Coordinates of C-alpha atoms in Angstrom, one line a residue:
Chain Q
M1 CA 29.9 34.0 -51.8
K2 CA 33.5 34.0 -50.6
K3 CA 34.1 32.0 -47.6
I4 CA 37.9 31.8 -47.7
Y5 CA 39.8 34.5 -45.6
G6 CA 43.4 34.6 -45.3
S7 CA 43.8 34.4 -41.3
A8 CA 41.9 33.6 -38.3
S9 CA 41.5 37.3 -37.5
E10 CA 40.2 38.1 -40.4
A11 CA 37.7 35.3 -40.3
L12 CA 36.4 36.6 -37.1
D13 CA 36.5 40.4 -37.8
G14 CA 33.1 41.5 -37.3
V15 CA 31.6 39.0 -35.4
L16 CA 33.3 39.1 -32.1
R17 CA 31.4 40.8 -29.6
E18 CA 31.6 41.0 -26.0
G19 CA 29.2 38.8 -23.8
M20 CA 28.5 36.4 -26.8
L21 CA 27.7 32.8 -26.6
I22 CA 30.2 30.6 -28.5
A23 CA 30.1 26.9 -29.2
A24 CA 33.6 25.2 -29.6
G25 CA 34.0 21.6 -31.4
G26 CA 36.8 19.5 -29.7
F27 CA 37.3 16.9 -27.2
G28 CA 39.9 17.2 -24.5
L29 CA 43.1 19.0 -27.1
C30 CA 41.6 16.8 -29.9
G31 CA 40.2 18.4 -32.7
I32 CA 40.1 22.0 -31.1
P33 CA 39.9 25.3 -33.0
E34 CA 43.2 26.3 -31.9
L35 CA 43.9 28.9 -34.5
L36 CA 40.5 30.9 -33.9
L37 CA 40.9 30.6 -29.7
Q38 CA 44.2 32.2 -30.3
A39 CA 42.6 35.1 -32.7
I40 CA 40.0 35.3 -30.1
K41 CA 42.6 36.0 -27.6
D42 CA 44.2 38.5 -29.6
A43 CA 41.3 40.3 -30.3
G44 CA 40.7 40.6 -26.5
T45 CA 36.7 40.2 -26.5
K46 CA 35.4 40.0 -23.1
D47 CA 32.9 38.3 -20.7
L48 CA 32.5 35.5 -23.4
T49 CA 30.4 32.4 -22.4
F50 CA 31.8 29.1 -24.1
A51 CA 29.6 25.8 -24.9
S52 CA 32.5 23.3 -24.9
N53 CA 32.9 20.0 -23.5
N54 CA 36.5 21.0 -22.1
A55 CA 38.1 24.0 -21.0
G56 CA 41.7 23.3 -22.7
V57 CA 44.7 23.2 -20.4
D58 CA 46.4 26.1 -19.1
D59 CA 48.3 26.9 -22.3
F60 CA 46.4 25.7 -24.6
G61 CA 42.8 25.8 -25.9
I62 CA 40.3 27.7 -23.9
G63 CA 42.8 27.8 -21.5
I64 CA 44.8 30.6 -23.0
L65 CA 41.3 32.8 -22.9
L66 CA 41.2 32.1 -18.9
Q67 CA 44.7 33.3 -18.6
T68 CA 43.5 36.8 -20.1
R69 CA 40.2 36.5 -18.3
Q70 CA 38.2 36.9 -21.1
V71 CA 35.7 33.8 -20.5
K72 CA 32.7 34.8 -18.1
K73 CA 31.3 31.1 -18.3
M74 CA 31.5 27.5 -19.4
I75 CA 29.2 25.0 -20.3
S76 CA 31.0 21.7 -20.3
S77 CA 31.1 18.6 -19.1
Y78 CA 34.5 18.2 -17.8
V79 CA 36.9 20.6 -16.8
G80 CA 39.6 18.5 -15.0
E81 CA 42.7 19.3 -16.6
N82 CA 42.9 23.1 -16.1
A83 CA 44.6 24.4 -12.7
E84 CA 43.8 28.2 -13.6
F85 CA 40.1 27.4 -14.6
M86 CA 39.8 25.4 -11.0
R87 CA 41.1 28.6 -9.3
Q88 CA 39.0 30.9 -11.1
Y89 CA 35.8 29.0 -10.5
L90 CA 36.4 28.4 -6.7
S91 CA 37.1 32.1 -6.0
G92 CA 34.1 32.8 -7.8
E93 CA 35.4 34.9 -10.9
L94 CA 34.1 32.0 -13.4
E95 CA 30.6 30.7 -13.7
L96 CA 30.4 26.9 -14.8
E97 CA 27.3 25.2 -15.7
F98 CA 28.2 21.4 -15.8
N99 CA 26.0 19.5 -18.8
P100 CA 26.3 15.8 -18.9
Q101 CA 28.3 15.2 -22.1
G102 CA 25.7 13.5 -24.2
T103 CA 22.8 16.3 -23.1
L104 CA 25.4 19.0 -24.0
A105 CA 26.1 17.2 -27.8
E106 CA 22.7 17.2 -28.2
R107 CA 21.5 20.3 -26.9
M108 CA 24.1 22.0 -29.9
R109 CA 22.2 19.6 -32.3
A110 CA 18.9 20.6 -31.3
G111 CA 19.7 23.9 -31.4
G112 CA 21.0 23.5 -34.9
C113 CA 18.1 21.6 -36.2
G114 CA 15.7 24.6 -34.9
I115 CA 14.7 22.2 -31.8
P116 CA 14.4 24.6 -28.7
G117 CA 13.9 21.6 -26.0
F118 CA 14.3 17.9 -25.8
Y119 CA 13.5 14.9 -23.1
T120 CA 16.1 12.9 -22.1
K121 CA 16.5 10.2 -19.2
T122 CA 20.4 11.5 -18.6
G123 CA 20.3 13.1 -15.2
V124 CA 16.8 12.1 -13.5
G125 CA 17.6 11.6 -9.8
T126 CA 20.4 13.9 -9.8
V127 CA 21.7 17.4 -9.2
I128 CA 21.4 18.0 -13.2
A129 CA 17.2 17.5 -12.7
E130 CA 17.2 20.0 -10.1
G131 CA 14.3 22.8 -11.4
K132 CA 13.9 21.4 -14.7
E133 CA 10.2 20.0 -16.3
H134 CA 9.9 16.3 -15.5
K135 CA 7.6 14.4 -17.8
D136 CA 6.5 10.8 -18.0
F137 CA 6.5 8.9 -21.2
G138 CA 5.5 5.1 -21.1
G139 CA 6.0 4.8 -17.9
E140 CA 9.6 6.4 -17.5
T141 CA 10.4 9.8 -16.3
Y142 CA 12.5 12.3 -18.6
I143 CA 13.8 16.0 -18.1
L144 CA 13.7 18.6 -20.7
E145 CA 16.7 20.0 -21.7
E146 CA 17.0 23.2 -23.9
G147 CA 18.6 23.5 -27.4
I148 CA 21.7 25.7 -27.6
F149 CA 21.2 28.6 -30.2
A150 CA 24.7 30.3 -30.3
D151 CA 25.9 33.5 -31.6
L152 CA 29.0 31.8 -33.0
S153 CA 30.5 28.7 -34.0
I154 CA 34.2 28.0 -33.9
V155 CA 35.0 24.4 -35.0
K156 CA 38.3 22.8 -36.7
A157 CA 38.0 20.2 -39.5
W158 CA 40.6 18.1 -41.4
K159 CA 39.9 19.0 -44.9
A160 CA 37.3 21.6 -46.8
D161 CA 36.7 22.8 -50.4
E162 CA 35.9 26.2 -50.9
T163 CA 32.7 26.1 -50.4
G164 CA 32.9 25.0 -46.8
N165 CA 32.1 21.3 -47.4
L166 CA 34.0 19.6 -44.1
I167 CA 35.7 16.4 -44.0
F168 CA 36.8 15.5 -40.3
R169 CA 39.7 13.2 -39.3
K170 CA 39.3 10.2 -36.9
T171 CA 38.2 11.3 -33.4
A172 CA 38.8 14.9 -34.1
R173 CA 35.4 15.1 -35.2
N174 CA 33.6 14.8 -31.9
F175 CA 31.8 18.3 -31.0
N176 CA 33.0 19.7 -34.1
P177 CA 29.8 18.8 -36.2
P178 CA 27.2 19.8 -33.4
A179 CA 28.8 22.9 -32.4
A180 CA 29.1 24.1 -36.1
M181 CA 25.5 23.6 -36.5
C182 CA 24.2 25.8 -33.5
G183 CA 26.0 28.7 -34.4
R184 CA 24.5 31.8 -36.1
V185 CA 27.8 32.1 -37.7
C186 CA 30.0 29.4 -37.8
V187 CA 33.9 29.8 -38.8
A188 CA 35.9 26.9 -39.2
E189 CA 39.3 26.2 -39.6
V190 CA 40.8 23.3 -41.8
E191 CA 44.2 21.8 -42.2
E192 CA 43.7 21.7 -46.0
I193 CA 41.4 23.7 -48.6
V194 CA 41.1 21.5 -51.6
P195 CA 39.9 22.5 -54.8
L196 CA 36.0 22.0 -56.1
G197 CA 35.5 18.5 -56.7
S198 CA 38.1 16.5 -55.3
L199 CA 36.1 15.8 -52.1
D200 CA 33.7 12.6 -52.6
P201 CA 30.1 13.9 -52.1
D202 CA 29.3 11.0 -50.4
G203 CA 32.0 11.4 -48.0
I204 CA 31.0 15.3 -47.0
H205 CA 31.0 14.8 -43.1
L206 CA 29.1 18.6 -42.9
P207 CA 28.1 20.2 -45.4
G208 CA 28.9 23.3 -46.2
I209 CA 25.6 24.9 -45.4
Y210 CA 26.8 25.2 -42.1
V211 CA 30.1 26.8 -42.4
H212 CA 30.5 30.6 -43.4
R213 CA 33.7 31.2 -43.0
L214 CA 36.7 29.1 -43.5
I215 CA 40.6 29.5 -43.0
Q216 CA 43.3 27.3 -43.9
G217 CA 46.5 27.0 -41.3
T218 CA 49.0 24.9 -39.4
H219 CA 47.8 23.5 -36.5
E220 CA 50.1 22.2 -33.3
K221 CA 47.7 19.3 -32.3
R222 CA 48.9 18.9 -29.1
I223 CA 48.5 15.1 -27.8
E224 CA 47.1 15.4 -24.1
Q225 CA 48.0 11.9 -22.9
R226 CA 50.4 9.9 -24.9
T227 CA 49.9 6.3 -24.2
V228 CA 52.2 3.8 -26.3
R229 CA 52.8 0.1 -25.8
Q230 CA 56.0 -1.9 -26.4
K231 CA 56.5 -4.0 -29.5
E232 CA 57.5 -7.5 -28.4
T233 CA 61.3 -8.4 -29.0
A234 CA 61.9 -11.6 -30.5
Chain O
M1 CA 42.2 -14.4 -1.0
P2 CA 40.2 -11.4 -2.1
W3 CA 40.2 -10.7 -6.1
N4 CA 43.1 -8.5 -7.3
R5 CA 42.5 -5.9 -9.9
N6 CA 43.4 -8.2 -12.5
E7 CA 40.8 -10.7 -11.2
M8 CA 38.2 -8.3 -11.2
A9 CA 38.4 -7.1 -14.5
A10 CA 38.5 -11.1 -15.5
R11 CA 35.5 -11.7 -13.7
A12 CA 34.1 -8.5 -15.6
A13 CA 34.8 -9.7 -18.7
E14 CA 32.8 -12.9 -18.1
E15 CA 29.9 -10.6 -18.4
L16 CA 30.4 -9.8 -22.0
E17 CA 28.8 -12.0 -24.5
D18 CA 29.7 -12.4 -28.4
G19 CA 28.5 -9.4 -30.4
M20 CA 28.3 -7.2 -27.8
Y21 CA 28.8 -3.4 -28.1
V22 CA 29.9 -2.1 -24.9
N23 CA 31.6 0.8 -23.3
L24 CA 34.4 0.7 -20.6
G25 CA 35.0 3.2 -18.0
I26 CA 38.2 4.1 -16.8
G27 CA 40.5 2.3 -14.5
I28 CA 39.8 -1.5 -13.8
P29 CA 37.4 -1.4 -16.3
T30 CA 39.7 -0.6 -18.9
L31 CA 41.6 -3.7 -18.0
V32 CA 38.6 -5.9 -18.9
A33 CA 39.7 -5.4 -22.7
N34 CA 42.5 -7.7 -21.8
Y35 CA 40.3 -10.6 -20.4
V36 CA 37.3 -10.9 -23.6
G37 CA 39.4 -13.8 -25.1
D38 CA 37.8 -15.1 -28.1
K39 CA 34.6 -13.4 -27.7
D40 CA 33.8 -10.9 -30.6
I41 CA 33.1 -7.4 -28.8
T42 CA 33.3 -4.1 -30.1
L43 CA 34.2 -1.6 -27.9
Q44 CA 32.8 2.0 -28.0
S45 CA 34.8 5.0 -27.1
E46 CA 32.0 8.2 -26.4
N47 CA 34.1 10.9 -28.1
G48 CA 33.0 9.2 -31.1
M49 CA 34.5 5.7 -32.0
L50 CA 33.3 2.4 -32.2
G51 CA 36.1 -0.5 -32.6
M52 CA 38.8 0.9 -30.3
G53 CA 42.2 -0.8 -30.6
P54 CA 45.0 -0.9 -28.2
F55 CA 47.4 1.7 -27.3
P56 CA 50.0 2.7 -30.6
F57 CA 53.6 1.6 -30.6
E58 CA 56.0 4.4 -29.7
G59 CA 55.9 6.8 -32.8
E60 CA 53.1 5.8 -33.9
E61 CA 50.7 8.1 -31.6
D62 CA 48.3 10.3 -33.7
A63 CA 47.1 13.3 -32.1
D64 CA 43.7 12.9 -34.1
L65 CA 43.2 9.5 -32.4
I66 CA 42.2 9.4 -28.8
N67 CA 39.9 7.6 -26.3
A68 CA 37.5 8.9 -23.7
G69 CA 40.4 9.2 -21.0
K70 CA 42.3 11.7 -23.8
Q71 CA 44.9 8.9 -24.1
T72 CA 46.5 7.6 -27.8
I73 CA 44.9 4.7 -28.8
T74 CA 44.8 2.6 -32.4
E75 CA 42.0 1.7 -34.9
L76 CA 40.9 -1.6 -36.1
R77 CA 39.6 -3.1 -39.4
R78 CA 36.4 -3.0 -38.0
T79 CA 36.4 0.8 -36.6
S80 CA 33.9 3.7 -37.4
Y81 CA 34.1 7.3 -36.3
F82 CA 31.1 9.6 -35.7
D83 CA 30.3 12.9 -34.0
S84 CA 29.6 13.4 -30.1
A85 CA 25.7 13.9 -30.7
T86 CA 25.8 10.5 -32.8
S87 CA 28.0 8.7 -30.4
F88 CA 25.3 9.5 -27.4
G89 CA 22.6 9.1 -29.5
M90 CA 23.3 5.4 -29.6
I91 CA 23.9 5.5 -25.9
R92 CA 20.6 7.0 -25.1
G93 CA 19.0 4.7 -27.8
G94 CA 20.0 2.0 -26.2
K95 CA 22.3 0.4 -28.6
I96 CA 25.0 -0.1 -26.4
A97 CA 24.6 -3.5 -24.7
A98 CA 26.7 -2.9 -21.3
A99 CA 28.7 -0.4 -19.4
I100 CA 31.2 -1.4 -17.1
L101 CA 32.8 1.4 -15.1
G102 CA 34.0 2.2 -11.3
A103 CA 32.3 3.8 -8.7
M104 CA 32.7 5.9 -5.6
E105 CA 29.4 4.6 -3.9
V106 CA 26.4 1.9 -5.1
A107 CA 23.2 1.8 -3.1
E108 CA 21.0 -1.3 -2.8
N109 CA 18.3 0.1 -4.8
G110 CA 21.0 0.5 -7.8
D111 CA 21.8 4.3 -7.2
L112 CA 25.4 4.9 -8.4
A113 CA 27.6 7.9 -7.2
N114 CA 31.0 8.5 -9.0
W115 CA 31.3 11.9 -10.2
M116 CA 31.5 14.2 -7.5
I117 CA 32.7 14.6 -3.6
P118 CA 31.2 18.0 -2.2
G119 CA 33.7 20.3 -1.1
K120 CA 36.5 18.6 -3.0
L121 CA 37.9 19.2 -6.8
V122 CA 35.2 18.5 -9.2
K123 CA 35.9 17.7 -12.5
G124 CA 32.3 17.0 -13.7
M125 CA 30.6 13.9 -15.0
G126 CA 31.5 14.0 -18.4
G127 CA 29.6 10.7 -20.2
A128 CA 28.7 8.8 -17.1
M129 CA 25.4 10.4 -16.6
D130 CA 24.4 9.5 -19.7
L131 CA 25.7 5.8 -20.0
V132 CA 24.3 4.9 -17.0
A133 CA 21.0 5.9 -17.9
G134 CA 21.2 4.7 -21.9
V135 CA 22.8 1.5 -22.0
G136 CA 21.4 -2.0 -21.4
R137 CA 23.4 -3.3 -18.5
V138 CA 25.3 -1.1 -15.8
I139 CA 28.0 -3.3 -14.5
V140 CA 30.0 -1.6 -11.6
V141 CA 33.6 -2.7 -10.8
M142 CA 35.4 -1.4 -7.6
D143 CA 36.8 -2.2 -4.3
H144 CA 34.4 -3.5 -2.0
T145 CA 35.5 -0.9 0.8
N146 CA 37.2 2.6 0.9
K147 CA 40.8 3.2 2.3
H148 CA 39.2 3.8 5.5
G149 CA 37.7 0.2 5.4
D150 CA 34.1 1.6 4.9
S151 CA 31.9 -0.3 2.6
K152 CA 31.3 1.2 -0.8
V153 CA 28.1 -0.9 -1.0
L154 CA 25.5 1.1 1.0
R155 CA 22.0 1.2 1.9
E156 CA 21.6 4.9 0.6
C157 CA 24.2 6.7 -1.3
T158 CA 25.9 9.6 0.5
L159 CA 27.4 11.4 -2.3
P160 CA 25.9 13.2 -5.4
L161 CA 24.2 10.5 -7.2
T162 CA 25.2 10.2 -11.3
G163 CA 22.2 8.1 -11.7
K164 CA 19.0 6.6 -9.8
G165 CA 18.5 3.1 -9.7
V166 CA 20.4 2.2 -12.8
V167 CA 23.4 -0.5 -11.2
D168 CA 22.7 -4.1 -12.5
R169 CA 25.6 -5.9 -11.1
I170 CA 28.5 -4.8 -8.7
I171 CA 31.5 -6.8 -8.9
T172 CA 34.1 -6.3 -6.1
N173 CA 37.5 -7.8 -4.8
L174 CA 35.2 -10.0 -2.6
G175 CA 32.3 -11.3 -4.8
V176 CA 29.5 -10.3 -7.2
L177 CA 26.2 -8.8 -6.2
D178 CA 23.1 -8.3 -8.2
V179 CA 20.4 -5.4 -7.4
V180 CA 17.2 -7.0 -6.9
D181 CA 13.9 -6.2 -5.3
G182 CA 14.4 -5.7 -1.8
G183 CA 18.1 -5.3 -1.7
L184 CA 21.3 -7.4 -2.9
K185 CA 21.8 -10.5 -3.8
I186 CA 25.0 -12.5 -3.5
V187 CA 25.8 -14.2 -7.0
E188 CA 29.5 -15.5 -5.8
C189 CA 32.1 -15.0 -3.4
A190 CA 35.7 -14.4 -4.5
D191 CA 38.1 -17.3 -4.4
G192 CA 38.6 -18.0 -0.5
V193 CA 35.9 -15.2 0.9
T194 CA 33.1 -16.7 2.6
E195 CA 29.3 -15.4 2.3
E196 CA 29.7 -14.2 6.2
V197 CA 32.9 -11.9 5.1
L198 CA 31.2 -10.5 2.0
R199 CA 28.1 -9.8 4.5
A200 CA 29.9 -8.5 7.0
A201 CA 31.7 -6.1 4.6
T202 CA 28.6 -4.9 3.2
D203 CA 26.6 -2.1 4.7
A204 CA 23.6 -3.0 2.8
T205 CA 20.5 -5.6 2.8
I206 CA 21.6 -8.7 1.3
V207 CA 18.1 -10.8 0.4

């Protein structure tokens, strides 16, 4: 079973189709599958729905697919950093389903675990709860949220072995594991594919069972908000 | 004199106890970290980190290490990393002792509005709805009035809610109020602010 592909475009060959639901990892611009997003842009696949916490910025991340009008709908918790997104949304060209961030993460995790729905207190009494089933447990009210079953997952990790076992780095892990889990097919891009046996089995963050295709590449890893402190001068 | 931003943050830091795991929102709440003193507080960043450190020195920024406001940060010796589902699992599961966050409006029944203004640019709720529904204690830190001088502490919120009946304590530039049965209770007034001034500035039931 060969999982390693030569490029992002090769890894996506045969899995992209118009109107599909794609779960994407990343938080802001941190840990996003930037090479696979570029390959989807190159493929030109249209009418895509993305379950992704954010929509990137105008010229990076999912933002590049907004420029080419390849996105029909976003399922996100926060989309504030993208002017083109706002323009398309306000003009009615783009659908947007707001999900609270934890609800979105759990919807992905649940879908990946074969759980079609779960109850949560998040959003009770807000617009998020409108039209959803309410149920009381132990005197508290919860709403029903549904698991996400994506057609495709695209994620970014730090290291992989050739069987697709993944290790993430620092806060770049974020949505990548739950996004990877909920897709029928998962394609992962990593900074380095290492020889079998060189990852500590106790330190695997996401087992290779969730990863079907794998590429290694060079990442820009853009920083969205560079904040620093000054060294105290003696 | 009402409290300034730093004095509000210092007052909010008094709410934190040794050993707490805490989530701080963006704005004045972020400043609370500067006033925890000797207390052993672990900060959560909901994008997947416990034990958030200060901003990095110039040249030491790491694109893989950011906080929930997407700012570059650093790790500490106690730091752990995890995925977003685990992060909100600990929030939803009540493991985070307190969240300190800003607000547009708070009502006397504890309703909180801090994520959208209809007709204006809507950016999204991020993790705010999960936090207020899940953490042990919700402390709001905000100016008592908006830029028009109207009270942000209200009988009922006018904006879409982030959470219903979720706020425990409100810290403003004028003082500290608790959400109790029947309305709000004055806990303390800012230095030089009288109870009369605080009452007059508040468009809500004070019991």
